[in-house]
């Protein structure tokens, strides 16, 4: 796959859509491409994270305490891990031959330092996601209290 095609794929993701072409070129050029085979385990629930993964082709399943979901091309796995150390909340199992980009946290920090105009829009997106999650947890808490 050509570098420009990978940049276009990155741009299709809401997080990476915030970055200009030069920032995406740096991410695509500096990240590691990996080819995974069916039934490979990318990471296990509880593993310490070191970055995120962008799926270029193929698919994988994330399964853990929150359930299971299948992700394919254009998905960003481990978004939070791009910005801070976390533990993986699920196990990622490859469903078919899959091509990913491993994006280390250090690379994201470098990109944000070199392209600071992206920081505030990115912060706004992440803040919105945290607010939505907080609302969902509040609703779930209310339901559980009603059942008790």
PDB file of N, CA and C in Angstrom, residues 89-136:
ATOM      1  N   UNK A  89      -8.187  -2.966  28.092  1.00  0.00           N
ATOM      2  CA  UNK A  89      -9.443  -3.409  28.694  1.00  0.00           C
ATOM      3  C   UNK A  89     -10.008  -4.670  28.043  1.00  0.00           C
ATOM      4  N   UNK A  90      -9.344  -5.155  26.997  1.00  0.00           N
ATOM      5  CA  UNK A  90      -9.853  -6.321  26.267  1.00  0.00           C
ATOM      6  C   UNK A  90      -8.685  -7.063  25.632  1.00  0.00           C
ATOM      7  N   UNK A  91      -8.985  -8.258  25.143  1.00  0.00           N
ATOM      8  CA  UNK A  91      -8.027  -9.045  24.369  1.00  0.00           C
ATOM      9  C   UNK A  91      -8.370  -8.868  22.898  1.00  0.00           C
ATOM     10  N   UNK A  92      -7.337  -8.660  22.072  1.00  0.00           N
ATOM     11  CA  UNK A  92      -7.537  -8.466  20.632  1.00  0.00           C
ATOM     12  C   UNK A  92      -7.048  -9.709  19.893  1.00  0.00           C
ATOM     13  N   UNK A  93      -7.987 -10.398  19.234  1.00  0.00           N
ATOM     14  CA  UNK A  93      -7.682 -11.614  18.479  1.00  0.00           C
ATOM     15  C   UNK A  93      -7.928 -11.340  16.995  1.00  0.00           C
ATOM     16  N   UNK A  94      -6.966 -11.700  16.169  1.00  0.00           N
ATOM     17  CA  UNK A  94      -7.048 -11.464  14.738  1.00  0.00           C
ATOM     18  C   UNK A  94      -7.985 -12.492  14.110  1.00  0.00           C
ATOM     19  N   UNK A  95      -8.926 -12.028  13.285  1.00  0.00           N
ATOM     20  CA  UNK A  95      -9.930 -12.900  12.670  1.00  0.00           C
ATOM     21  C   UNK A  95      -9.525 -13.380  11.282  1.00  0.00           C
ATOM     22  N   UNK A  96      -8.638 -12.662  10.620  1.00  0.00           N
ATOM     23  CA  UNK A  96      -8.162 -12.987   9.271  1.00  0.00           C
ATOM     24  C   UNK A  96      -6.827 -12.266   9.097  1.00  0.00           C
ATOM     25  N   UNK A  97      -6.129 -12.510   8.026  1.00  0.00           N
ATOM     26  CA  UNK A  97      -4.893 -11.780   7.792  1.00  0.00           C
ATOM     27  C   UNK A  97      -5.205 -10.288   7.881  1.00  0.00           C
ATOM     28  N   UNK A  98      -4.468  -9.599   8.747  1.00  0.00           N
ATOM     29  CA  UNK A  98      -4.772  -8.204   9.064  1.00  0.00           C
ATOM     30  C   UNK A  98      -3.494  -7.381   9.027  1.00  0.00           C
ATOM     31  N   UNK A  99      -3.595  -6.202   8.439  1.00  0.00           N
ATOM     32  CA  UNK A  99      -2.468  -5.269   8.374  1.00  0.00           C
ATOM     33  C   UNK A  99      -2.797  -4.093   9.287  1.00  0.00           C
ATOM     34  N   UNK A 100      -1.886  -3.815  10.214  1.00  0.00           N
ATOM     35  CA  UNK A 100      -2.096  -2.718  11.161  1.00  0.00           C
ATOM     36  C   UNK A 100      -0.893  -1.784  11.148  1.00  0.00           C
ATOM     37  N   UNK A 101      -1.119  -0.594  11.653  1.00  0.00           N
ATOM     38  CA  UNK A 101      -0.050   0.345  11.947  1.00  0.00           C
ATOM     39  C   UNK A 101       0.008   0.455  13.451  1.00  0.00           C
ATOM     40  N   UNK A 102       1.166   0.168  14.021  1.00  0.00           N
ATOM     41  CA  UNK A 102       1.385   0.357  15.453  1.00  0.00           C
ATOM     42  C   UNK A 102       1.889   1.776  15.637  1.00  0.00           C
ATOM     43  N   UNK A 103       1.143   2.558  16.411  1.00  0.00           N
ATOM     44  CA  UNK A 103       1.484   3.966  16.618  1.00  0.00           C
ATOM     45  C   UNK A 103       1.889   4.153  18.081  1.00  0.00           C
ATOM     46  N   UNK A 104       3.181   4.228  18.345  1.00  0.00           N
ATOM     47  CA  UNK A 104       3.642   4.369  19.727  1.00  0.00           C
ATOM     48  C   UNK A 104       3.231   5.713  20.335  1.00  0.00           C
ATOM     49  N   UNK A 105       3.042   5.717  21.624  1.00  0.00           N
ATOM     50  CA  UNK A 105       2.685   6.931  22.357  1.00  0.00           C
ATOM     51  C   UNK A 105       3.718   8.037  22.120  1.00  0.00           C
ATOM     52  N   UNK A 106       4.994   7.667  22.097  1.00  0.00           N
ATOM     53  CA  UNK A 106       6.053   8.655  21.891  1.00  0.00           C
ATOM     54  C   UNK A 106       5.903   9.355  20.537  1.00  0.00           C
ATOM     55  N   UNK A 107       5.468   8.608  19.527  1.00  0.00           N
ATOM     56  CA  UNK A 107       5.251   9.204  18.212  1.00  0.00           C
ATOM     57  C   UNK A 107       4.113  10.223  18.275  1.00  0.00           C
ATOM     58  N   UNK A 108       3.021   9.881  18.962  1.00  0.00           N
ATOM     59  CA  UNK A 108       1.905  10.821  19.072  1.00  0.00           C
ATOM     60  C   UNK A 108       2.338  12.086  19.816  1.00  0.00           C
ATOM     61  N   UNK A 109       3.146  11.931  20.842  1.00  0.00           N
ATOM     62  CA  UNK A 109       3.636  13.110  21.562  1.00  0.00           C
ATOM     63  C   UNK A 109       4.484  13.984  20.643  1.00  0.00           C
ATOM     64  N   UNK A 110       5.309  13.354  19.833  1.00  0.00           N
ATOM     65  CA  UNK A 110       6.136  14.097  18.874  1.00  0.00           C
ATOM     66  C   UNK A 110       5.254  14.847  17.867  1.00  0.00           C
ATOM     67  N   UNK A 111       4.241  14.164  17.346  1.00  0.00           N
ATOM     68  CA  UNK A 111       3.349  14.784  16.367  1.00  0.00           C
ATOM     69  C   UNK A 111       2.615  15.967  16.993  1.00  0.00           C
ATOM     70  N   UNK A 112       2.124  15.805  18.207  1.00  0.00           N
ATOM     71  CA  UNK A 112       1.415  16.906  18.863  1.00  0.00           C
ATOM     72  C   UNK A 112       2.352  18.067  19.172  1.00  0.00           C
ATOM     73  N   UNK A 113       3.614  17.775  19.483  1.00  0.00           N
ATOM     74  CA  UNK A 113       4.589  18.842  19.725  1.00  0.00           C
ATOM     75  C   UNK A 113       4.914  19.592  18.430  1.00  0.00           C
ATOM     76  N   UNK A 114       5.006  18.864  17.326  1.00  0.00           N
ATOM     77  CA  UNK A 114       5.354  19.487  16.049  1.00  0.00           C
ATOM     78  C   UNK A 114       4.153  20.146  15.365  1.00  0.00           C
ATOM     79  N   UNK A 115       2.947  19.721  15.728  1.00  0.00           N
ATOM     80  CA  UNK A 115       1.720  20.255  15.124  1.00  0.00           C
ATOM     81  C   UNK A 115       0.750  20.651  16.239  1.00  0.00           C
ATOM     82  N   UNK A 116       1.113  21.657  17.040  1.00  0.00           N
ATOM     83  CA  UNK A 116       0.314  22.001  18.228  1.00  0.00           C
ATOM     84  C   UNK A 116      -1.091  22.518  17.915  1.00  0.00           C
ATOM     85  N   UNK A 117      -1.344  22.937  16.686  1.00  0.00           N
ATOM     86  CA  UNK A 117      -2.676  23.427  16.336  1.00  0.00           C
ATOM     87  C   UNK A 117      -3.730  22.322  16.437  1.00  0.00           C
ATOM     88  N   UNK A 118      -3.291  21.082  16.523  1.00  0.00           N
ATOM     89  CA  UNK A 118      -4.209  19.948  16.616  1.00  0.00           C
ATOM     90  C   UNK A 118      -4.631  19.658  18.057  1.00  0.00           C
ATOM     91  N   UNK A 119      -3.877  20.158  19.011  1.00  0.00           N
ATOM     92  CA  UNK A 119      -4.107  19.788  20.413  1.00  0.00           C
ATOM     93  C   UNK A 119      -5.512  20.172  20.891  1.00  0.00           C
ATOM     94  N   UNK A 120      -5.935  21.407  20.687  1.00  0.00           N
ATOM     95  CA  UNK A 120      -7.245  21.831  21.207  1.00  0.00           C
ATOM     96  C   UNK A 120      -8.412  21.111  20.549  1.00  0.00           C
ATOM     97  N   UNK A 121      -8.440  20.957  19.218  1.00  0.00           N
ATOM     98  CA  UNK A 121      -9.538  20.181  18.635  1.00  0.00           C
ATOM     99  C   UNK A 121      -9.551  18.724  19.114  1.00  0.00           C
ATOM    100  N   UNK A 122      -8.376  18.144  19.284  1.00  0.00           N
ATOM    101  CA  UNK A 122      -8.290  16.776  19.779  1.00  0.00           C
ATOM    102  C   UNK A 122      -8.797  16.701  21.216  1.00  0.00           C
ATOM    103  N   UNK A 123      -8.408  17.656  22.013  1.00  0.00           N
ATOM    104  CA  UNK A 123      -8.878  17.718  23.405  1.00  0.00           C
ATOM    105  C   UNK A 123     -10.404  17.808  23.437  1.00  0.00           C
ATOM    106  N   UNK A 124     -10.989  18.594  22.550  1.00  0.00           N
ATOM    107  CA  UNK A 124     -12.450  18.746  22.515  1.00  0.00           C
ATOM    108  C   UNK A 124     -13.143  17.431  22.177  1.00  0.00           C
ATOM    109  N   UNK A 125     -12.596  16.693  21.213  1.00  0.00           N
ATOM    110  CA  UNK A 125     -13.188  15.390  20.856  1.00  0.00           C
ATOM    111  C   UNK A 125     -13.108  14.433  22.034  1.00  0.00           C
ATOM    112  N   UNK A 126     -11.941  14.345  22.654  1.00  0.00           N
ATOM    113  CA  UNK A 126     -11.769  13.417  23.779  1.00  0.00           C
ATOM    114  C   UNK A 126     -12.639  13.832  24.968  1.00  0.00           C
ATOM    115  N   UNK A 127     -12.746  15.115  25.205  1.00  0.00           N
ATOM    116  CA  UNK A 127     -13.606  15.608  26.287  1.00  0.00           C
ATOM    117  C   UNK A 127     -15.064  15.220  26.033  1.00  0.00           C
ATOM    118  N   UNK A 128     -15.506  15.346  24.789  1.00  0.00           N
ATOM    119  CA  UNK A 128     -16.866  14.951  24.435  1.00  0.00           C
ATOM    120  C   UNK A 128     -17.113  13.472  24.660  1.00  0.00           C
ATOM    121  N   UNK A 129     -16.125  12.649  24.314  1.00  0.00           N
ATOM    122  CA  UNK A 129     -16.279  11.201  24.527  1.00  0.00           C
ATOM    123  C   UNK A 129     -16.332  10.866  26.010  1.00  0.00           C
ATOM    124  N   UNK A 130     -15.526  11.538  26.803  1.00  0.00           N
ATOM    125  CA  UNK A 130     -15.543  11.292  28.252  1.00  0.00           C
ATOM    126  C   UNK A 130     -16.885  11.734  28.838  1.00  0.00           C
ATOM    127  N   UNK A 131     -17.409  12.856  28.368  1.00  0.00           N
ATOM    128  CA  UNK A 131     -18.715  13.324  28.858  1.00  0.00           C
ATOM    129  C   UNK A 131     -19.816  12.330  28.499  1.00  0.00           C
ATOM    130  N   UNK A 132     -19.775  11.800  27.281  1.00  0.00           N
ATOM    131  CA  UNK A 132     -20.790  10.816  26.863  1.00  0.00           C
ATOM    132  C   UNK A 132     -20.677   9.545  27.696  1.00  0.00           C
ATOM    133  N   UNK A 133     -19.466   9.099  27.958  1.00  0.00           N
ATOM    134  CA  UNK A 133     -19.263   7.908  28.782  1.00  0.00           C
ATOM    135  C   UNK A 133     -19.764   8.149  30.204  1.00  0.00           C
ATOM    136  N   UNK A 134     -19.474   9.316  30.749  1.00  0.00           N
ATOM    137  CA  UNK A 134     -19.935   9.650  32.091  1.00  0.00           C
ATOM    138  C   UNK A 134     -21.461   9.630  32.163  1.00  0.00           C
ATOM    139  N   UNK A 135     -22.111  10.158  31.131  1.00  0.00           N
ATOM    140  CA  UNK A 135     -23.572  10.148  31.087  1.00  0.00           C
ATOM    141  C   UNK A 135     -24.114   8.718  31.045  1.00  0.00           C
ATOM    142  N   UNK A 136     -23.491   7.876  30.231  1.00  0.00           N
ATOM    143  CA  UNK A 136     -23.929   6.477  30.147  1.00  0.00           C
ATOM    144  C   UNK A 136     -23.751   5.768  31.486  1.00  0.00           C
TER     145      UNK A 136
END
